[in-house]
Amino acid sequence: MFTRETLPAQGVRGYVGRMETSPQRRRDPVQARSRARVDTILDAADAVFLELGFAEATTNHVAARAQTSIGSLYRFFPDKDALLVALAERYGARMQALASQLTPMDPEGATLRGLISDGIDGFSAFLLANPGFVTLIHQARHPALTAGRRAQEGQMAALIGGLSAKLAPQLSAEEVSVIGEVAQTVLSALQTLAHIHDDARSREATLAEAKLMMTLYLSRRLGVPEDVPLASLGGGDTGQRGA
Amino acid sequence: MFTRETLPAQGVRGYVGRMETSPQRRRDPVQARSRARVDTILDAADAVFLELGFAEATTNHVAARAQTSIGSLYRFFPDKDALLVALAERYGARMQALASQLTPMDPEGATLRGLISDGIDGFSAFLLANPGFVTLIHQARHPALTAGRRAQEGQMAALIGGLSAKLAPQLSAEEVSVIGEVAQTVLSALQTLAHIHDDARSREATLAEAKLMMTLYLSRRLGVPEDVPLASLGGGDTGQRGA
DNA sequence: GGTAAACATGAGCAAAAGCTCACGTTATAA
DNA sequence: TTATAACGTGAGCTTTTGCTCATGTTTACC
């Protein structure tokens, strides 16, 4: 006979109802085998949530799609919500990578319009490659996500807020915050709208409107002309030349 | 003994699984008593969906909140989705009333900025009085709603599209459609954002940004100045003077 | 007032979904 | 080689939830 595995300290008690506590992994994978399995499960969850929506999807669906047993799923994810949280974390990392990738080489040579256009195109390409992310955005209000959301979706707002603060130092912190929130909301909504359409033509048409709207708004709100290289403006420093 | 009620023609068969067909009322109420009950149930559904979200809410929750029996609920609503559909219809009617109320007395005397400001304020007041509507908007992608959605949420898009076509007759039908869709999406998203905040101050701050953004966008896109009375423009006819 | 419909009730059924656990397999380390 | 821990499995248990239906009450109409 073999020894029974000692359960992790964090109170996995008998079955007394839904677990309402920490939606974390029940047990972190340590071998390469299981690490790959966790990734496979997340991929499956992503696909299933996209197809059925989070509410309709079941853990058994996900396990089946991942070609693994339901027991393996529950070994690493305490409940269905944990799948959502883990997915959000994974997308958060990808978003971070996208953000740094979209930071232009020569920010001072770029115009406001150019920055916005590149940003929207970049995010659109990201959505095209990660269709499940739209589903995740749609679930942003899920209670399990409220904690991690700041680090994920608010990232875009922070990026825009940072840009705003640099280009328009006269704005108060509160104004900057509102502008970032508003811009992030509009971008998210219009990207979602754009990617509802399957054909590239109407998607591009919607994205063009998004670019126009954001350019007009930020130009006015930050007091920055649309088509003038940011370097030639007297305002603030737009690049991080130092450390 | 009393005669068993003859079941309505539309196939209410034995219990062979979930009903996947028409999410309509199983039986329309004919007496005042039951008509009031249907309203009470809808009010309860509205409140419960707002509190728990549609996915988490159960029909038993709704019945309990309405202080009625689960049987009565199912007498008038074939399934949970039907509650959502009925709610959407009820809000659709209210939205229609709002739309006609927001149609200004003197459209030609108004400026573009004024029209937008009044529209946003009016819709904001509507959301304040109907907090459940936000939840409904969030469920807009629910399969059961796709049919009725056009008549409900698209109403705003149609309104804006109509305005666009009048003020800028040079635009193609497709352009008008995109503009309406985009404007409606942005307005909906920003109103939702505004009403997440409980305090009136930050709500107003967000709405001010929404007004600015919409004014800039529509002004540029339609080629109409922001602060000039629409009557003084050479363009199209802005009022329906005739029948 | 009598009768037939409409209306109302709630215990409880059937299915679905979340999740467990006893058992079996693979990797690791001594 | 062998002991131990990590990993993997899936039948099936428990709970939830959508929904029914046998029974009882109110309203409408003659």
Coordinates of C-alpha atoms (C1' of nucleotides) in Angstrom, one line a residue, chain D:
Chain D
dT1 C1' 15.7 -1.3 -5.7
dT2 C1' 12.7 0.7 -3.1
dA3 C1' 10.2 4.0 -0.5
dT4 C1' 7.7 8.1 -1.0
dA5 C1' 5.5 11.8 -3.0
dA6 C1' 3.4 13.8 -7.0
dC7 C1' 0.4 12.8 -10.5
dG8 C1' -3.8 10.8 -12.8
dT9 C1' -8.4 8.6 -13.1
dG10 C1' -13.5 8.3 -13.2
dA11 C1' -17.5 6.3 -10.9
dG12 C1' -20.5 8.3 -8.3
dC13 C1' -22.1 11.2 -4.2
dT14 C1' -24.3 15.7 -2.8
dT15 C1' -26.4 19.8 -3.8
dT16 C1' -28.7 22.8 -6.6
dT17 C1' -32.1 24.2 -9.6
dG18 C1' -35.4 24.2 -13.1
dC19 C1' -39.7 22.8 -13.3
dT20 C1' -44.3 19.7 -12.6
dC21 C1' -48.6 18.5 -10.9
dA22 C1' -52.2 17.2 -7.7
dT23 C1' -54.8 19.8 -5.0
dG24 C1' -57.2 23.9 -3.3
dT25 C1' -59.1 28.9 -3.9
dT26 C1' -61.0 32.9 -6.3
dT27 C1' -63.3 35.1 -10.1
dA28 C1' -66.5 35.4 -14.0
dC29 C1' -70.7 34.4 -16.0
dC30 C1' -75.3 32.3 -16.6

